[in-house]
XYZ file of C-alpha atoms in Angstrom:
477
model
C 93.453 68.557 95.556
C 93.437 66.842 92.167
C 91.629 63.808 93.611
C 88.922 66.040 95.080
C 88.366 67.474 91.621
C 88.286 63.970 90.117
C 85.631 62.760 92.590
C 83.405 65.772 91.934
C 83.787 65.555 88.149
C 82.917 61.852 88.117
C 79.959 62.397 90.429
C 78.683 65.289 88.299
C 78.858 63.108 85.180
C 76.991 60.382 87.083
C 74.238 62.807 88.061
C 73.858 64.170 84.526
C 73.369 60.634 83.228
C 71.033 59.202 85.894
C 69.803 62.129 88.038
C 69.793 65.156 85.802
C 67.474 67.110 88.061
C 70.007 66.815 90.889
C 73.005 67.738 88.742
C 72.497 71.485 89.150
C 73.166 71.077 92.873
C 76.726 70.088 91.988
C 77.620 73.375 90.299
C 78.949 75.076 93.429
C 80.732 71.984 94.862
C 82.330 71.322 91.469
C 83.439 74.946 91.151
C 84.924 74.822 94.658
C 86.745 71.591 93.832
C 88.190 73.093 90.654
C 89.353 76.194 92.549
C 91.009 74.019 95.209
C 92.631 71.576 92.811
C 93.542 73.834 89.873
C 96.812 75.229 91.309
C 98.189 71.763 92.009
C 96.985 70.345 88.682
C 98.500 73.258 86.757
C 101.735 73.032 88.732
C 102.309 69.348 87.954
C 101.084 69.745 84.359
C 103.494 72.584 83.591
C 106.348 71.706 85.954
C 106.435 67.948 86.593
C 109.935 68.297 88.044
C 108.319 69.935 91.101
C 107.928 66.474 92.625
C 111.135 64.583 91.757
C 109.863 61.495 93.604
C 106.935 60.901 91.279
C 108.963 59.397 88.392
C 110.695 57.173 90.957
C 107.488 55.730 92.454
C 105.140 55.830 89.435
C 106.645 52.765 87.751
C 103.263 50.939 87.305
C 101.867 54.020 85.550
C 104.899 54.270 83.279
C 104.622 50.551 82.476
C 100.926 50.960 81.634
C 101.731 53.864 79.301
C 104.265 51.585 77.598
C 101.664 48.848 77.067
C 102.398 46.648 80.087
C 99.342 46.425 82.403
C 100.751 43.774 84.776
C 102.314 46.169 87.365
C 99.049 48.137 87.549
C 97.033 44.914 87.938
C 99.392 43.862 90.707
C 98.735 47.267 92.293
C 94.990 46.528 92.204
C 95.537 43.198 93.981
C 97.885 44.737 96.581
C 95.524 47.619 97.340
C 92.518 45.326 97.695
C 94.631 43.090 99.914
C 95.454 45.910 102.325
C 91.844 45.777 103.559
C 91.985 42.049 104.359
C 95.332 40.270 104.542
C 98.394 42.554 104.172
C 98.637 46.256 104.887
C 101.377 48.819 104.358
C 104.779 47.182 104.836
C 106.554 50.414 105.831
C 106.813 50.958 109.567
C 106.613 54.756 109.601
C 102.847 54.930 110.154
C 101.712 51.332 110.572
C 102.736 48.032 112.094
C 104.340 46.500 108.973
C 101.821 44.303 107.174
C 98.893 45.017 109.513
C 95.693 45.054 107.392
C 93.016 47.686 107.816
C 90.312 45.274 109.031
C 90.288 42.259 111.279
C 88.060 39.356 110.041
C 84.739 40.670 111.432
C 85.349 44.204 110.178
C 86.412 42.806 106.802
C 83.146 40.882 106.507
C 81.137 44.010 107.302
C 83.222 45.987 104.792
C 82.461 43.430 102.061
C 78.745 43.452 102.931
C 78.675 47.252 102.860
C 80.554 47.347 99.551
C 78.124 44.834 98.086
C 75.115 46.852 99.221
C 76.609 50.069 97.806
C 77.225 48.404 94.459
C 73.688 46.962 94.494
C 72.266 50.427 95.200
C 74.584 52.341 92.861
C 71.636 54.176 91.298
C 71.210 56.053 94.600
C 73.544 59.110 94.634
C 74.868 58.606 98.182
C 76.080 55.098 97.414
C 77.475 56.111 94.012
C 79.372 59.007 95.580
C 80.885 56.676 98.204
C 82.048 54.207 95.545
C 83.535 56.951 93.350
C 85.340 58.475 96.329
C 86.845 55.120 97.331
C 87.925 54.329 93.765
C 89.547 57.744 93.289
C 91.321 57.454 96.639
C 92.832 54.094 95.683
C 94.106 55.208 92.260
C 97.441 56.682 93.500
C 98.184 53.463 95.363
C 97.499 51.363 92.276
C 99.839 53.313 90.010
C 102.709 53.932 92.428
C 105.193 51.949 94.494
C 105.513 50.623 97.127
C 102.120 48.951 97.256
C 100.092 48.963 99.329
C 100.824 52.379 100.803
C 98.563 54.068 103.338
C 100.207 57.406 102.508
C 99.452 57.146 98.786
C 95.848 56.102 99.478
C 95.159 58.536 102.319
C 92.288 60.151 100.339
C 90.352 56.887 100.713
C 90.815 56.793 104.481
C 87.652 58.632 105.464
C 85.240 56.835 103.142
C 86.618 53.357 103.852
C 84.869 53.109 107.219
C 81.528 54.161 105.754
C 81.063 50.730 104.180
C 81.089 48.697 107.441
C 78.655 51.358 108.717
C 76.330 50.681 105.766
C 76.334 46.991 106.703
C 75.674 47.688 110.399
C 72.772 50.057 109.616
C 71.222 47.423 107.333
C 71.560 44.792 110.050
C 69.986 47.137 112.635
C 67.041 47.796 110.324
C 66.616 44.091 109.631
C 66.782 43.239 113.347
C 64.196 45.939 114.199
C 61.727 44.197 111.929
C 62.215 40.948 113.817
C 59.876 40.154 116.692
C 62.480 38.213 118.631
C 64.129 40.211 121.421
C 67.270 38.131 120.961
C 67.468 39.086 117.286
C 67.090 42.762 118.176
C 69.953 42.509 120.674
C 72.201 40.579 118.296
C 73.311 43.626 116.290
C 74.272 45.803 119.314
C 76.189 42.822 120.686
C 77.883 42.417 117.307
C 78.904 46.098 117.343
C 80.222 45.779 120.908
C 82.269 42.726 119.928
C 83.593 44.604 116.877
C 84.607 47.619 118.951
C 86.077 45.435 121.702
C 88.133 43.252 119.365
C 89.442 46.291 117.491
C 90.277 48.103 120.714
C 92.352 45.196 122.040
C 93.917 44.516 118.628
C 94.838 48.171 118.141
C 96.176 48.576 121.674
C 98.464 45.542 121.443
C 99.723 46.363 117.951
C 100.317 50.084 118.352
C 101.358 50.326 121.993
C 103.379 47.105 122.341
C 104.389 45.639 118.973
C 104.823 48.731 116.806
C 107.191 50.643 119.159
C 109.528 47.623 119.195
C 110.052 47.598 115.427
C 113.628 48.722 114.714
C 112.512 50.894 111.797
C 110.039 52.698 114.039
C 112.595 53.259 116.788
C 115.001 54.728 114.253
C 112.382 56.894 112.559
C 111.166 58.331 115.854
C 114.695 58.627 117.281
C 114.022 56.477 120.337
C 117.768 56.231 120.907
C 117.970 59.986 121.465
C 115.128 59.873 123.975
C 116.963 57.288 126.076
C 120.294 59.086 125.696
C 118.649 62.300 126.897
C 117.088 60.483 129.857
C 120.462 59.048 130.804
C 122.184 62.430 130.533
C 119.473 63.995 132.696
C 120.163 61.367 135.336
C 123.941 61.941 135.212
C 124.428 65.596 136.062
C 128.222 65.208 136.282
C 128.495 64.234 132.604
C 129.171 67.398 130.611
C 131.313 66.330 127.628
C 129.559 64.017 125.201
C 130.155 62.749 121.658
C 127.200 61.185 119.858
C 127.581 59.207 116.655
C 124.841 59.750 114.091
C 124.631 58.846 110.418
C 122.139 61.710 109.930
C 124.122 64.945 109.882
C 122.306 66.694 107.024
C 120.435 69.491 108.763
C 119.185 70.981 105.498
C 116.880 68.011 104.901
C 113.316 69.291 105.303
C 111.962 65.795 106.014
C 114.375 64.366 108.570
C 115.483 66.189 111.693
C 119.044 65.559 112.828
C 119.832 64.558 116.388
C 121.246 68.001 117.161
C 117.898 69.540 116.194
C 115.879 67.001 118.200
C 117.732 66.546 121.467
C 117.087 70.036 122.943
C 113.418 69.036 123.156
C 114.363 65.868 125.045
C 117.014 67.129 127.454
C 116.040 68.831 130.701
C 119.436 70.464 131.218
C 121.677 72.842 129.305
C 125.110 72.346 130.890
C 126.141 69.552 128.543
C 128.290 69.976 125.429
C 127.475 67.483 122.683
C 129.687 66.870 119.661
C 127.906 65.252 116.698
C 129.812 63.050 114.284
C 129.552 59.953 112.097
C 131.696 57.296 113.755
C 131.792 55.253 110.563
C 134.280 57.697 109.080
C 135.315 60.118 111.831
C 136.337 60.323 115.467
C 136.042 63.144 118.003
C 138.152 63.334 121.166
C 136.604 66.006 123.404
C 138.894 68.497 125.139
C 138.167 67.952 128.792
C 139.846 67.164 132.094
C 137.173 64.532 132.718
C 136.490 61.285 130.825
C 134.238 61.774 127.829
C 130.977 59.919 127.319
C 130.343 58.362 123.903
C 127.132 57.052 122.392
C 127.344 55.042 119.204
C 125.348 52.366 117.325
C 125.728 48.720 118.272
C 127.760 47.912 115.186
C 131.004 45.945 115.370
C 132.518 47.892 112.474
C 131.981 51.142 114.331
C 133.217 49.774 117.635
C 136.640 48.947 116.195
C 136.941 52.470 114.830
C 135.828 54.076 118.093
C 137.897 52.156 120.603
C 141.294 53.529 121.613
C 144.291 51.160 121.734
C 143.906 48.678 124.561
C 140.348 49.779 125.392
C 137.588 47.173 125.695
C 133.822 47.316 125.842
C 133.663 45.876 129.354
C 132.632 49.257 130.746
C 130.058 49.929 128.073
C 126.348 50.078 128.682
C 123.686 49.087 126.151
C 120.578 51.255 126.071
C 118.506 48.502 124.389
C 117.671 50.658 121.371
C 120.635 49.736 119.202
C 122.921 52.221 121.000
C 125.838 51.703 123.370
C 127.127 54.255 125.858
C 130.782 54.190 126.869
C 132.915 56.397 129.127
C 136.482 56.866 127.861
C 139.449 58.695 129.347
C 140.791 60.401 126.234
C 143.822 62.020 127.901
C 146.242 59.284 126.800
C 144.260 58.296 123.755
C 145.226 61.306 121.651
C 148.940 60.635 121.922
C 148.426 56.953 121.118
C 146.602 57.857 117.900
C 149.306 60.300 116.830
C 152.271 57.990 117.465
C 152.038 56.456 114.001
C 150.903 59.621 112.229
C 153.177 60.940 109.505
C 153.933 64.616 109.040
C 154.193 66.531 105.771
C 157.656 67.378 104.561
C 159.356 69.747 104.985
C 156.774 71.427 107.256
C 156.802 70.894 110.981
C 153.685 70.188 113.020
C 151.204 71.476 113.888
C 150.257 73.461 110.779
C 147.629 76.127 111.323
C 144.700 76.532 108.881
C 142.894 79.840 109.257
C 141.963 80.622 112.842
C 140.144 77.418 113.638
C 142.026 74.238 112.683
C 145.534 72.917 113.281
C 146.788 69.982 111.215
C 148.456 67.299 113.373
C 149.457 64.660 110.818
C 148.104 61.908 108.626
C 148.281 58.165 108.157
C 148.291 56.397 104.821
C 148.718 52.669 104.331
C 150.856 52.989 101.223
C 152.212 55.734 98.993
C 152.312 53.524 95.906
C 148.957 52.491 94.440
C 147.681 50.898 91.261
C 145.286 52.769 88.989
C 141.717 51.721 89.841
C 142.461 51.074 93.531
C 140.829 52.807 96.505
C 142.924 54.899 98.867
C 142.163 55.297 102.586
C 143.738 58.309 104.273
C 143.293 59.525 107.847
C 143.914 63.148 108.733
C 144.367 64.382 112.327
C 143.312 67.844 113.492
C 143.065 70.046 116.577
C 140.252 72.565 116.834
C 141.774 75.956 117.725
C 138.766 78.239 117.391
C 135.019 78.298 116.995
C 134.130 76.610 113.724
C 131.293 77.462 111.363
C 128.748 74.938 110.155
C 129.359 73.123 106.853
C 133.144 73.009 107.236
C 134.921 70.310 105.238
C 138.418 68.990 104.527
C 139.579 68.327 100.990
C 142.204 65.821 99.951
C 143.405 66.318 96.384
C 145.757 64.275 94.252
C 146.979 66.594 91.493
C 148.890 66.022 88.282
C 151.893 68.075 87.155
C 149.632 70.775 85.710
C 147.592 71.143 88.868
C 144.615 69.220 87.460
C 142.632 66.991 89.802
C 143.295 63.246 89.508
C 141.280 62.124 92.552
C 139.750 63.645 95.668
C 138.360 62.573 99.040
C 136.546 65.612 100.494
C 134.915 64.860 103.853
C 134.285 66.156 107.362
C 131.867 63.718 108.973
C 130.747 65.860 111.866
C 128.742 68.959 112.637
C 131.712 71.295 112.745
C 130.051 74.014 114.814
C 129.466 71.561 117.673
C 133.221 71.086 118.150
C 134.979 72.926 120.974
C 138.443 74.518 120.854
C 140.899 71.911 122.061
C 138.988 68.964 120.627
C 140.964 66.548 118.483
C 139.297 65.039 115.434
C 140.242 62.271 113.026
C 138.727 62.131 109.551
C 138.775 59.136 107.220
C 138.984 60.010 103.521
C 138.298 57.384 100.879
C 138.896 58.030 97.196
C 139.553 55.924 94.132
C 142.322 56.370 91.616
C 140.765 56.417 88.126
C 141.455 53.262 86.145
C 142.785 55.362 83.264
C 145.050 57.529 85.450
C 148.521 58.034 84.051
C 151.465 56.420 85.835
C 153.784 58.716 87.740
C 154.436 60.454 91.046
C 151.994 63.167 92.058
C 151.524 65.499 95.055
C 148.852 64.719 97.656
C 147.469 67.828 99.347
C 144.973 68.718 102.081
C 142.976 71.839 102.890
C 139.944 73.243 104.727
C 136.960 74.924 103.076
C 133.252 75.708 103.490
C 130.749 73.501 101.662
C 128.515 76.500 101.090
C 131.235 78.354 99.178
C 130.490 81.558 101.094
C 134.148 81.935 102.118
C 137.367 81.002 100.292
C 139.388 77.959 101.426
C 141.267 78.591 104.629
C 144.899 79.609 104.127
C 147.855 77.856 105.708
C 149.364 80.176 108.332
C 153.163 80.214 108.479
C 154.784 82.514 111.056
C 151.603 84.507 111.225
C 151.382 85.031 107.465
C 148.676 83.447 105.270
C 149.957 81.190 102.507
C 148.325 78.977 99.860
C 145.084 77.262 101.041
C 146.559 73.766 100.693
C 149.274 71.731 102.374
C 151.290 69.166 100.424
C 151.418 65.986 102.514
C 153.612 63.810 100.349
C 153.848 62.389 96.866
C 151.885 59.342 95.770
C 153.102 56.976 93.089
C 150.511 55.646 90.652
C 151.351 52.455 88.832
C 149.514 50.929 85.905
C 148.120 47.426 86.367
C 149.892 44.735 84.362
C-alpha cells in the first residue's frame, strides 16, 4: 500500500513539473492511493513493533541512517543482478539463484530500459520507470538480497520493458521492405517464448522440486508417507517424528495439520513427536510403524536395544520408515530406569499420566555443567494439547536452581497405553552454591489454563510434584 502511494506521489510531482496540464488527471488516482496506503503507513509510523521482522531485515537502511552507505549500495548491485546473473537464493518461491531473464530476455530488458530512459519526458515511460524504482526500494534496503518477495511490487512492470523493445523492433521491421526483416521479429519472439518455456519447465518441474529446502518447505515427506499409508491398509499405529510441533505458528503448518489433506483413509492413529528429544512406543498388539528423518543422531535414539536398520525403508525424501515390534522394547528401556524413593512405581499424575521411572547419568555434577535426564511415562487417559513435564532442581528454600521443562510431542495425539520417554536437558548455573538439593518432576499445561497435575496416592491428590532423588552440586576447583 505504501509503495502504491509513493509511485503516485512521484508521478504527480513529475506531471506538475513537466506536464502540468495532465496533472489534474492524477487527483483521483492519488486520492485513491492515499486512501489505500494510509492505514498501513499510519500503522507502521505509530506502531513500528507491529512488524517485528522489519528491524531484523532492514540492516542496510539502519546502516545508511548511521552514515554507512555500503550495505545499501551492495543492495543496489544485488537487485540489479537478479535480472541478469543471480536471482533470489531462497528456495521457497524460486530455484535458488535463478535470474529473472535468460540472455535474450535480458538484452531486450536492457533495450527497453534504455528506450524508457531516453523517452522519460513521455508520461507512460516515466511512470514505468518510477514504478520499477519504487518496487525495488524494499529489496535494496532489506536483507537477504536479492529477494523476490521484498521486490514483488516491481514484478508486474518488469516485463513491460522487454515489451517496449519488442514493439520498437516490430515498428522498425515494418518500415523495412525486406520480407526477411519483417519476419525476423516474430521469429525472435518465438525463440524467446520457446527458450523461456523450456528453461522454465526444466527448472521448475525437474530441478526445483529436488531442492532439499523446497521438499522440506512443501512437506514432500508427508505426501510420500501418506501415499505409503494409503497403500498399507493393515498399518494402523504410526509414530511420525517432526521437528515442527508448534501448531500456533500462523506461517508454518505442522504435519498433524497437513496430513489429513493427504491421507485417503481415517483408520490410522498417528502420534506426533520430536525424535531428537523424545520417544513414543504405541500401545498396540501389532508392530508399530515409525517415520523419522535420515539422521544418524536420531536413529540411535529411536532404535531399541538390539534393533538394526536392516528392515528400514528409505522414502527418498530424507525420511526413513521402519516397522518395530515394541512389545519387548518397553521392558528393555525400563530395566535400567531408577525409581524415586521412597515411592513405588508407577506414580499416577492426575488422570492421564503414570510415572514409570527415570535415568540420570550421575547424581553429582559440577556447577556450570549440563544435566541430561530421561523420564519414562505411561499414558493412562486422554491428554489435552500443550501438556508438558517440568523437572526442577530446588534449593533448601524451594527456590529454583535449574529446570528442564519439555514434552516433545503433541500430547493429544497420544493414546492411553502408550509409553513415552522424554529427554530433559538443563544446565547448572556456574554460580550455583555447592550442596545437595532435591530433584523433582511434575506435569502441567503450557497454557496455564489448569493447575499442575497432582500426584495421586491411594486415590487422594497430593502435591503436584514428585521428588526423584537428591543431586549434589560441587564447585569447580
